[in-house]
Short mmCIF file of C-alpha atoms in Angstrom, two decimals:
data_model
loop_
_atom_site.label_atom_id
_atom_site.label_comp_id
_atom_site.label_asym_id
_atom_site.label_seq_id
_atom_site.Cartn_x
_atom_site.Cartn_y
_atom_site.Cartn_z
CA MET A 42 0.00 0.00 0.00
CA THR A 43 1.52 3.27 -1.15
CA GLY A 44 2.37 5.75 1.54
CA SER A 45 1.66 3.38 4.38
CA THR A 46 3.53 4.16 7.58
CA ALA A 47 5.29 0.80 7.40
CA ALA A 48 6.54 1.39 3.87
CA VAL A 49 7.76 4.88 4.70
CA GLN A 50 9.55 3.49 7.75
CA THR A 51 11.20 0.82 5.60
CA LEU A 52 12.23 3.53 3.13
CA ARG A 53 13.81 5.64 5.88
CA ASP A 54 15.58 2.63 7.41
CA ARG A 55 17.01 1.66 4.06
CA CYS A 56 18.22 5.20 3.33
CA ARG A 57 19.70 5.47 6.81
CA SER A 58 21.73 2.31 6.37
CA LEU A 59 22.86 3.31 2.85
CA LEU A 60 24.11 6.67 4.12
CA ALA A 61 25.55 5.36 7.40
CA SER A 62 27.50 2.59 5.70
CA GLY A 63 28.93 5.02 3.18
CA ALA A 64 27.49 3.02 0.29
CA VAL A 65 26.11 6.31 -1.04
CA GLN A 66 26.84 9.93 -0.21
CA VAL A 67 23.44 11.32 -1.08
CA VAL A 68 19.87 10.05 -1.26
CA ILE A 69 17.54 11.86 -3.62
CA GLY A 70 14.01 11.36 -2.37
CA TYR A 71 10.84 13.19 -1.47
CA GLY A 72 11.04 15.28 1.67
CA VAL A 73 8.49 17.17 3.71
CA SER A 74 9.20 20.31 5.62
CA ASP A 75 6.77 22.65 7.42
CA GLY A 76 3.81 20.40 6.60
CA GLY A 77 3.81 21.40 2.93
CA ASP A 78 3.65 19.08 -0.06
CA PRO A 79 6.64 16.80 -0.51
CA ALA A 80 9.40 18.20 -2.71
CA PRO A 81 12.63 16.69 -4.02
CA ALA A 82 15.07 16.37 -1.11
CA PHE A 83 18.79 15.70 -1.14
CA VAL A 84 19.71 13.89 2.05
CA THR A 85 23.41 13.62 2.80
CA ASP A 86 23.27 12.82 6.51
CA ALA A 87 21.89 9.58 8.00
CA ASP A 88 20.37 11.64 10.83
CA GLN A 89 18.13 13.49 8.39
CA VAL A 90 16.34 10.57 6.76
CA ASP A 91 13.19 11.16 8.83
CA GLN A 92 12.16 13.96 6.49
CA LEU A 93 11.73 11.38 3.69
CA VAL A 94 8.20 10.35 2.76
CA PHE A 95 6.42 8.65 -0.09
CA ASP A 96 2.77 9.06 -0.99
CA HIS A 97 0.49 10.06 -3.89
CA ARG A 98 1.82 13.64 -3.80
CA CYS A 99 5.34 12.53 -4.76
CA HIS A 100 4.90 13.09 -8.48
CA GLN A 101 8.33 14.35 -9.53
CA ASN A 102 10.58 12.11 -11.59
CA LEU A 103 13.82 12.32 -9.61
CA THR A 104 15.95 10.53 -12.22
CA THR A 105 16.17 13.88 -14.00
CA TYR A 106 18.82 14.87 -11.43
CA LEU A 107 21.07 11.91 -12.25
CA THR A 108 22.50 13.47 -15.40
CA ARG A 109 23.35 16.82 -13.79
CA PRO A 110 27.06 17.36 -13.22
CA GLU A 111 26.44 19.17 -9.90
CA VAL A 112 24.60 16.10 -8.61
CA ALA A 113 27.29 13.71 -9.81
CA ALA A 114 29.77 15.87 -7.90
CA LEU A 115 28.04 14.94 -4.63
CA GLY A 116 29.35 11.39 -4.85
CA ARG A 117 27.55 8.09 -5.17
CA VAL A 118 23.80 8.57 -5.41
CA ALA A 119 20.74 6.61 -4.32
CA VAL A 120 17.47 7.75 -5.83
CA VAL A 121 13.87 6.94 -4.98
CA VAL A 122 12.05 5.75 -8.09
CA LYS A 123 8.50 4.81 -8.96
CA GLY A 124 7.89 2.32 -11.76
CA CYS A 125 7.82 5.05 -14.43
CA ASP A 126 10.93 6.75 -13.03
CA GLU A 127 12.66 3.40 -13.15
CA ARG A 128 11.84 3.15 -16.86
CA ALA A 129 13.55 6.54 -17.25
CA ALA A 130 16.64 5.17 -15.45
CA VAL A 131 16.68 2.19 -17.83
CA MET A 132 16.55 4.57 -20.81
CA LEU A 133 19.30 6.78 -19.36
CA GLU A 134 21.55 3.77 -19.00
CA LYS A 135 20.77 2.65 -22.54
CA GLN A 136 21.82 6.08 -23.80
CA ALA A 137 25.08 5.97 -21.84
CA GLN A 138 23.94 8.73 -19.47
CA LEU A 139 23.99 6.62 -16.35
CA ASP A 140 26.30 4.00 -14.89
CA ARG A 141 23.90 1.62 -13.23
CA ALA A 142 26.75 0.11 -11.23
CA VAL A 143 27.24 3.30 -9.22
CA VAL A 144 23.64 4.50 -8.90
CA HIS A 145 21.47 2.83 -6.30
CA LEU A 146 17.79 2.68 -7.24
CA ILE A 147 15.34 2.51 -4.35
CA GLY A 148 12.13 1.34 -5.99
CA VAL A 149 8.83 2.19 -4.36
CA ALA A 150 5.44 0.65 -5.10
CA CYS A 151 3.14 3.33 -6.49
CA ALA A 152 -0.62 3.22 -6.98
CA GLY A 153 -0.58 6.47 -8.95
CA VAL A 154 0.11 10.09 -8.12
CA GLY A 155 -2.22 13.06 -7.85
CA ASP A 156 -5.59 13.55 -6.24
CA PRO A 157 -7.66 12.59 -8.13
CA VAL A 158 -5.23 10.10 -9.61
CA ASP A 159 -3.49 11.36 -12.76
CA PRO A 160 -5.16 9.94 -15.93
CA GLY A 161 -1.79 8.58 -17.08
CA CYS A 162 -1.41 6.73 -13.79
CA ARG A 163 -4.79 5.04 -14.20
CA ALA A 164 -3.35 3.25 -17.26
CA CYS A 165 -0.04 2.44 -15.54
CA ASP A 166 1.17 -1.15 -15.55
CA VAL A 167 4.54 -0.59 -13.87
CA ARG A 168 3.29 0.03 -10.35
CA MET A 169 5.93 -2.31 -8.98
CA PRO A 170 9.57 -1.51 -9.87
CA ARG A 171 11.29 -4.40 -11.64
CA HIS A 172 14.96 -3.49 -12.02
CA SER A 173 15.68 -1.57 -8.83
CA ASP A 174 18.14 -2.53 -6.11
CA ASP A 175 15.39 -2.35 -3.48
CA VAL A 176 11.64 -2.61 -3.78
CA ILE A 177 9.64 -1.06 -0.96
CA GLY A 178 5.89 -1.58 -0.48
CA GLU A 179 3.45 -3.55 -2.54
CA VAL A 180 0.54 -2.76 -4.85
CA GLU A 181 -1.48 -4.79 -7.31
CA ASN A 182 0.17 -4.52 -10.73
CA PRO A 183 -1.56 -3.98 -13.00
CA PRO A 184 -4.82 -3.55 -11.12
CA ALA A 185 -7.94 -5.28 -12.43
CA ASP A 186 -9.41 -1.95 -13.56
CA VAL A 187 -6.31 -0.65 -15.37
CA ALA A 188 -7.30 1.85 -18.07
CA ASP A 189 -6.40 1.59 -21.78
CA ARG A 190 -3.27 3.74 -22.16
CA TYR A 191 -4.23 4.95 -25.62
CA ALA A 192 -7.93 5.65 -24.93
CA GLU A 193 -7.43 9.40 -24.64
CA LEU A 194 -5.39 9.54 -27.84
CA ASP A 195 -7.94 7.39 -29.68
CA ALA A 196 -10.72 9.75 -28.66
CA PHE A 197 -8.66 12.76 -29.77
CA MET A 198 -7.82 11.21 -33.13
CA GLN A 199 -11.54 10.82 -33.85
CA ARG A 200 -11.62 14.57 -34.44
CA PRO A 201 -10.81 15.73 -37.99
CA ALA A 202 -7.27 16.97 -38.70
CA PRO A 203 -8.13 20.69 -39.05
CA GLU A 204 -9.89 20.53 -35.69
CA ARG A 205 -6.83 18.88 -34.12
CA PHE A 206 -4.60 21.60 -35.57
CA ALA A 207 -6.93 24.30 -34.20
CA TYR A 208 -6.90 22.58 -30.80
CA TRP A 209 -3.10 22.59 -30.64
CA THR A 210 -2.69 26.16 -31.84
CA SER A 211 -5.14 27.25 -29.16
CA GLU A 212 -3.27 25.21 -26.52
CA PHE A 213 0.16 26.39 -27.67
CA SER A 214 -0.97 30.01 -27.64
CA ARG A 215 -0.73 29.75 -23.83
CA CYS A 216 2.86 28.44 -23.93
CA THR A 217 5.28 31.04 -22.57
CA ARG A 218 8.41 29.07 -23.53
CA CYS A 219 9.37 28.68 -19.87
CA TYR A 220 10.89 25.29 -20.77
CA ALA A 221 9.70 23.74 -17.50
CA CYS A 222 8.72 20.64 -19.51
CA ARG A 223 12.29 20.36 -20.72
CA GLN A 224 13.86 20.99 -17.32
CA VAL A 225 11.91 18.27 -15.49
CA CYS A 226 12.32 15.67 -18.21
CA PRO A 227 14.98 13.04 -17.52
CA MET A 228 15.30 12.42 -21.26
CA CYS A 229 16.18 16.08 -21.95
CA PHE A 230 19.77 15.66 -20.86
CA CYS A 231 21.56 17.58 -23.63
CA ARG A 232 24.09 19.96 -22.07
CA VAL A 233 23.18 22.53 -24.71
CA CYS A 234 19.61 22.33 -25.93
CA VAL A 235 18.87 23.13 -29.57
CA MET A 236 16.39 25.70 -28.23
CA ASP A 237 19.27 27.65 -26.70
CA LYS A 238 21.43 27.60 -29.80
CA ASN A 239 21.49 30.69 -31.96
CA ARG A 240 24.18 29.96 -34.51
CA PRO A 241 22.26 28.96 -36.47
CA GLN A 242 18.93 29.76 -34.87
CA THR A 243 16.83 26.77 -35.87
CA VAL A 244 13.76 27.55 -33.82
CA ASP A 245 12.25 30.98 -33.32
CA THR A 246 12.67 31.90 -29.64
CA SER A 247 9.69 34.25 -29.37
CA ALA A 248 6.64 32.96 -27.57
CA HIS A 249 4.38 33.53 -30.54
CA LEU A 250 2.51 30.74 -32.29
CA LYS A 251 5.08 30.14 -34.99
CA GLY A 252 7.90 29.77 -32.47
CA THR A 253 5.93 27.73 -29.98
CA LEU A 254 4.64 25.32 -32.60
CA ALA A 255 8.19 24.67 -33.78
CA PHE A 256 9.33 24.31 -30.16
CA GLN A 257 6.53 21.93 -29.25
CA ILE A 258 7.12 19.76 -32.31
CA THR A 259 10.81 19.65 -31.42
CA ARG A 260 10.20 18.87 -27.75
CA ALA A 261 7.81 16.09 -28.64
CA PHE A 262 9.81 14.55 -31.45
CA HIS A 263 13.04 14.53 -29.48
CA GLN A 264 11.18 12.11 -27.20
CA ALA A 265 10.54 9.65 -30.01
CA GLY A 266 11.34 6.14 -28.82
CA ARG A 267 12.59 7.53 -25.51
CA CYS A 268 9.63 8.97 -23.57
CA VAL A 269 8.67 6.70 -20.68
CA SER A 270 5.27 8.35 -20.14
CA CYS A 271 5.99 9.48 -16.58
CA GLY A 272 3.92 12.63 -17.20
CA ALA A 273 6.41 14.96 -15.49
CA CYS A 274 6.35 17.45 -18.40
CA GLU A 275 2.59 17.83 -18.31
CA ARG A 276 2.49 18.25 -14.52
CA ALA A 277 5.24 20.85 -14.73
CA CYS A 278 3.47 22.90 -17.42
CA PRO A 279 2.12 26.10 -15.84
CA ALA A 280 -0.15 26.59 -18.87
CA GLY A 281 -1.76 23.17 -18.48
CA ILE A 282 -0.98 22.04 -22.03
CA LYS A 283 -1.79 18.39 -22.65
CA LEU A 284 1.71 17.32 -23.59
CA SER A 285 0.95 13.68 -22.78
CA LEU A 286 -1.21 13.41 -25.92
CA LEU A 287 1.82 14.15 -28.11
CA ASN A 288 3.99 11.79 -26.10
CA LEU A 289 1.32 9.11 -26.41
CA SER A 290 1.27 9.35 -30.18
CA LEU A 291 5.01 8.65 -30.22
CA ALA A 292 4.62 5.86 -27.66
CA ARG A 293 1.99 4.26 -29.83
CA ALA A 294 4.16 4.56 -32.95
CA ALA A 295 6.99 2.86 -31.06
CA GLU A 296 4.74 0.09 -29.80
CA GLU A 297 2.86 -0.53 -33.05
CA GLU A 298 5.81 -0.26 -35.43
CA PHE A 299 8.50 -1.88 -33.33
CA GLY A 300 6.76 -3.58 -30.41
CA VAL A 301 8.84 -1.48 -28.03
CA ARG A 302 7.79 0.49 -24.97
CA PRO A 303 10.79 2.59 -23.96
CA GLY A 304 12.38 1.55 -20.67
CA MET A 305 10.24 -1.54 -20.19
CA ASP A 306 12.88 -4.03 -21.27
CA PRO A 307 16.56 -3.15 -20.83
CA GLY A 308 17.30 -5.51 -23.73
CA ASP A 309 15.38 -3.46 -26.33
CA ASP A 310 17.31 -1.54 -28.98
CA LEU A 311 17.15 2.24 -29.13
CA LEU A 312 14.56 3.11 -31.77
CA VAL A 313 15.92 6.41 -33.01
CA GLY A 314 19.64 6.25 -33.64
CA GLY A 315 19.29 2.70 -34.88
CA TYR A 316 17.56 1.27 -37.94
CA SER A 317 16.60 -1.94 -39.63
CA THR A 318 16.88 -2.66 -43.35
CA SER A 319 13.39 -4.18 -43.10
CA ASP A 320 11.69 -1.06 -41.69
CA ARG A 321 8.24 -0.45 -43.12
CA GLU A 322 8.15 2.12 -45.92
CA GLY A 323 4.57 2.17 -47.18
CA PHE A 324 4.58 5.96 -46.93
CA ILE A 325 7.58 6.33 -49.27
CA GLN A 326 7.01 6.64 -53.02
CA MET Z 208 -9.49 26.61 -55.06
CA SER Z 209 -8.33 30.19 -55.19
CA ALA Z 210 -7.90 31.48 -58.73
CA GLY Z 211 -4.36 31.67 -60.01
CA PHE Z 212 -3.01 29.66 -57.10
CA GLU Z 213 0.45 28.30 -57.75
CA PRO Z 214 1.55 25.84 -55.08
CA ARG Z 215 4.89 26.37 -53.43
CA VAL Z 216 6.59 23.02 -53.01
CA VAL Z 217 9.84 22.74 -51.07
CA ALA Z 218 11.90 19.68 -51.94
CA LEU Z 219 14.60 18.67 -49.46
CA VAL Z 220 16.83 16.36 -51.42
CA CYS Z 221 19.99 14.36 -50.97
CA ASN Z 222 23.11 15.51 -52.79
CA TRP Z 223 24.07 12.12 -54.17
CA CYS Z 224 20.88 10.69 -55.65
CA THR Z 225 17.85 12.91 -55.99
CA TYR Z 226 19.78 16.10 -56.70
CA LEU Z 227 21.55 14.33 -59.55
CA GLY Z 228 18.22 12.79 -60.61
CA ALA Z 229 16.83 16.32 -60.89
CA ASP Z 230 19.94 17.32 -62.83
CA LEU Z 231 19.38 14.40 -65.19
CA ALA Z 232 15.78 15.48 -65.71
CA GLY Z 233 17.20 18.85 -66.77
CA THR Z 234 19.83 17.52 -69.18
CA ASN Z 235 17.17 15.22 -70.67
CA ARG Z 236 14.94 18.28 -71.20
CA LEU Z 237 12.12 16.66 -69.20
CA GLU Z 238 9.42 19.12 -68.31
CA TYR Z 239 8.12 19.44 -64.77
CA PRO Z 240 6.37 22.22 -62.86
CA ALA Z 241 8.49 25.17 -61.80
CA ASN Z 242 6.64 25.20 -58.47
CA VAL Z 243 9.33 23.17 -56.78
CA ARG Z 244 12.14 24.81 -54.78
CA ILE Z 245 15.01 22.42 -54.35
CA VAL Z 246 17.09 22.52 -51.18
CA ARG Z 247 20.15 20.32 -51.36
CA ALA Z 248 21.24 18.43 -48.24
CA PRO Z 249 24.15 16.01 -47.89
CA CYS Z 250 21.83 13.08 -47.15
CA THR Z 251 18.23 12.32 -46.18
CA GLY Z 252 19.73 11.44 -42.80
CA ARG Z 253 20.65 15.12 -42.46
CA ILE Z 254 17.12 16.28 -43.16
CA ASP Z 255 16.11 17.33 -39.69
CA PHE Z 256 12.35 17.46 -39.11
CA ASN Z 257 12.92 21.10 -38.13
CA LEU Z 258 13.68 21.83 -41.78
CA VAL Z 259 10.23 20.52 -42.69
CA VAL Z 260 8.66 22.78 -40.08
CA LYS Z 261 10.80 25.68 -41.31
CA ALA Z 262 9.67 25.12 -44.89
CA PHE Z 263 6.03 25.41 -43.81
CA GLU Z 264 6.91 28.46 -41.72
CA GLY Z 265 8.45 29.96 -44.84
CA GLY Z 266 5.20 29.61 -46.75
CA ALA Z 267 5.44 26.16 -48.36
CA ASP Z 268 2.16 24.52 -49.35
CA ALA Z 269 3.81 21.10 -49.47
CA VAL Z 270 7.16 19.60 -48.53
CA ALA Z 271 8.83 16.73 -50.33
CA VAL Z 272 11.81 14.79 -49.03
CA SER Z 273 13.79 12.57 -51.34
CA GLY Z 274 17.04 10.66 -51.39
CA CYS Z 275 18.83 7.44 -52.29
CA HIS Z 276 17.05 4.11 -52.43
CA PRO Z 277 17.68 1.74 -49.49
CA GLY Z 278 21.11 0.19 -49.88
CA ASP Z 279 22.36 3.05 -52.06
CA CYS Z 280 23.25 5.62 -49.42
CA HIS Z 281 26.56 7.39 -49.99
CA TYR Z 282 27.08 7.23 -46.22
CA THR Z 283 25.88 3.60 -46.02
CA SER Z 284 22.94 4.11 -43.67
CA GLY Z 285 21.75 7.74 -43.69
CA ASN Z 286 18.58 6.92 -45.58
CA TYR Z 287 17.76 4.06 -43.19
CA HIS Z 288 18.05 6.47 -40.27
CA ALA Z 289 15.81 8.93 -42.10
CA ARG Z 290 13.21 6.25 -42.79
CA ARG Z 291 13.20 5.14 -39.15
CA ARG Z 292 12.78 8.73 -37.97
CA TRP Z 293 9.95 9.39 -40.41
CA MET Z 294 8.08 6.33 -39.20
CA MET Z 295 7.83 8.14 -35.88
CA PHE Z 296 7.52 11.68 -37.23
CA ARG Z 297 4.45 11.13 -39.41
CA PRO Z 298 2.19 9.91 -36.57
CA LEU Z 299 3.26 12.94 -34.52
CA LEU Z 300 2.37 15.32 -37.36
CA ASP Z 301 -0.94 13.50 -37.68
CA THR Z 302 -1.72 13.98 -33.99
CA LEU Z 303 -0.87 17.67 -34.34
CA GLY Z 304 -3.38 17.87 -37.17
CA ILE Z 305 -0.78 18.84 -39.76
CA ASP Z 306 -2.00 17.82 -43.20
CA LEU Z 307 -0.07 14.64 -44.09
CA GLU Z 308 -1.15 15.00 -47.73
CA ARG Z 309 1.28 17.89 -47.87
CA VAL Z 310 4.27 15.90 -46.64
CA HIS Z 311 5.87 13.59 -49.20
CA PHE Z 312 8.77 11.15 -49.21
CA ALA Z 313 10.31 9.40 -52.21
CA TRP Z 314 13.38 7.40 -53.12
CA ILE Z 315 14.77 8.79 -56.39
CA SER Z 316 18.17 7.73 -57.66
CA ALA Z 317 20.59 9.68 -59.85
CA ALA Z 318 19.36 7.63 -62.83
CA GLU Z 319 15.68 8.39 -62.21
CA GLY Z 320 15.27 11.79 -63.84
CA LYS Z 321 11.93 10.64 -65.15
CA LYS Z 322 10.72 9.56 -61.72
CA TRP Z 323 11.75 12.97 -60.36
CA ALA Z 324 9.76 14.78 -63.05
CA GLN Z 325 6.73 12.56 -62.34
CA PHE Z 326 7.07 12.94 -58.58
CA VAL Z 327 7.24 16.75 -58.75
CA THR Z 328 4.30 16.83 -61.17
CA GLU Z 329 2.20 14.62 -58.89
CA VAL Z 330 3.04 16.56 -55.75
CA THR Z 331 2.35 19.88 -57.45
CA GLU Z 332 -0.98 18.74 -58.89
CA GLN Z 333 -2.10 17.21 -55.60
CA THR Z 334 -1.18 20.41 -53.75
CA ARG Z 335 -3.00 22.48 -56.37
CA GLN Z 336 -6.14 20.45 -55.62
CA LEU Z 337 -5.66 20.93 -51.87
CA GLY Z 338 -5.18 24.67 -52.24
CA PRO Z 339 -2.90 26.93 -50.19
CA TYR Z 340 -1.97 25.67 -46.72
CA THR Z 341 -3.89 28.53 -45.10
CA ALA Z 342 -4.07 26.96 -41.62
CA PHE Z 343 -0.28 27.12 -41.31
CA HIS Z 344 0.16 30.38 -43.23
CA ASP Z 345 -2.38 32.15 -41.00
CA LEU Z 346 -0.50 31.02 -37.92
CA VAL Z 347 2.75 32.42 -39.31
CA GLU Z 348 1.00 35.65 -40.31
CA ALA Z 349 -0.42 36.01 -36.78
CA SER Z 350 3.10 35.70 -35.35
CA ARG Z 351 4.52 38.67 -37.20
#
C-alpha cells in the first residue's frame, strides 16, 4: 500500500543504512518540511532521513537529477524511483547517461500520483519496480481496472485533422516558452539544448505561435522512442498544455511499429539512432 | 481553389541521388512544374524534421523529401536512419493535425530523372487540388 507508515519506515531505514555505511553519499528522495507538499530532497546525513516520505503527492521524476554534473559531484547517489521513473533510469543507461553500477535505485510501489489520480497513472502497468536494487511496499500490478493507455489519444484522433490543428494552436498560444517541460524531463539531458542555440537559430525563440509550434514539435519529437510516459512534463506545465497526448502518439508509434515500450525491457534496442533494413516504408514513393 | 493559385513546393533532397536525378531530368529536357524549390542536403539522414517545419513556416504549401534508395546511401545508412525517424515523425504530425497529404517522401536515384519529373508533377498537382496551406500560413501571419 503506497504511503503506508510501514513502507515509509522501511524507506527511511534503508536510506539510513545506505548513508551510514557510506554506500552512497546522497539520497535523492521526497522530503516534507513545514507540513507542505513533498518536494525533491537531497539527504546527505543519516540523521536526516526522517524527512523522507512517499505518498500520492510525490509526483516528480527524480531521475532527471542523475545526469546533472552538480549532482554527480556529490558522490555516489541513491534515488527513490516509482515504476515510471525506473523506466527513465533504464533509458538513461541505454543512452550511456547513467552508470547503473554506481547509482542505487530505491524502488517504491506506487498506486498512482495526484488527487484525483493522474489519468496517465490510471493506465499504468509498472506500479511495482522491476529493475531496482530495493523494492519497498506492494501494490497490485496492474490492477484489475487498469485503463487503456491509448484511450485518450484514440478519442482525440476521432476529431478531424483541421480541428486537431486548431486545438493545438489554441493550446500552444498559452505556452510562454518557460521550458519547465524540458527541465523536469529526464530524457532532456543535452548539455546545450537546440532551443538555446542561436548559430544557427533553428527555432524561433519568441513565444508567438510560430515559435511555440516549432518548439513543441521539437520537444515532442526529441522524445521519439525515448519517452517513458511518466507525465512529469505535463504536470510541470504552468499553462496546463496536454503534452501527454503528443507523447502518447510517439509511444503508440513505437509500440505498433516496433513492439517497443521505452524503458520496459533493458534488452530493447534504441529506436531512433538505430535502424533496420526491413523497416516499413509504405509511406515512401 | 483560389484562382491563379500556384503551389509552393519545397523539396529537401539528398546531394548524391535525388539532386543528380533532378539534374538528369534537366539535361534530358524533361518538363516538370516550376513550383518546386530544391534545397540540397548532404543526405536524407541530415534532413532534420525542423527543416520541414521551417519550410512550412516559410510559406510552403507542401514539402517533399527525397534521397537514395535503401542500400544506395553514400554514407551507407543515412537513408535508413531517415526512414526510421519518419516512421515516428508522421504519426506525430498527424496527432498535431498537420496535413499529411502535404508531406511527401520518395526514393529517387541519380538515374531516375523521369521519376523525379513525375514525382514533382504529382506533388504539385495534388497540392494544387488541396489549395494553399492557409491553416499554417495564418499562424505564421499572426506571429509577425
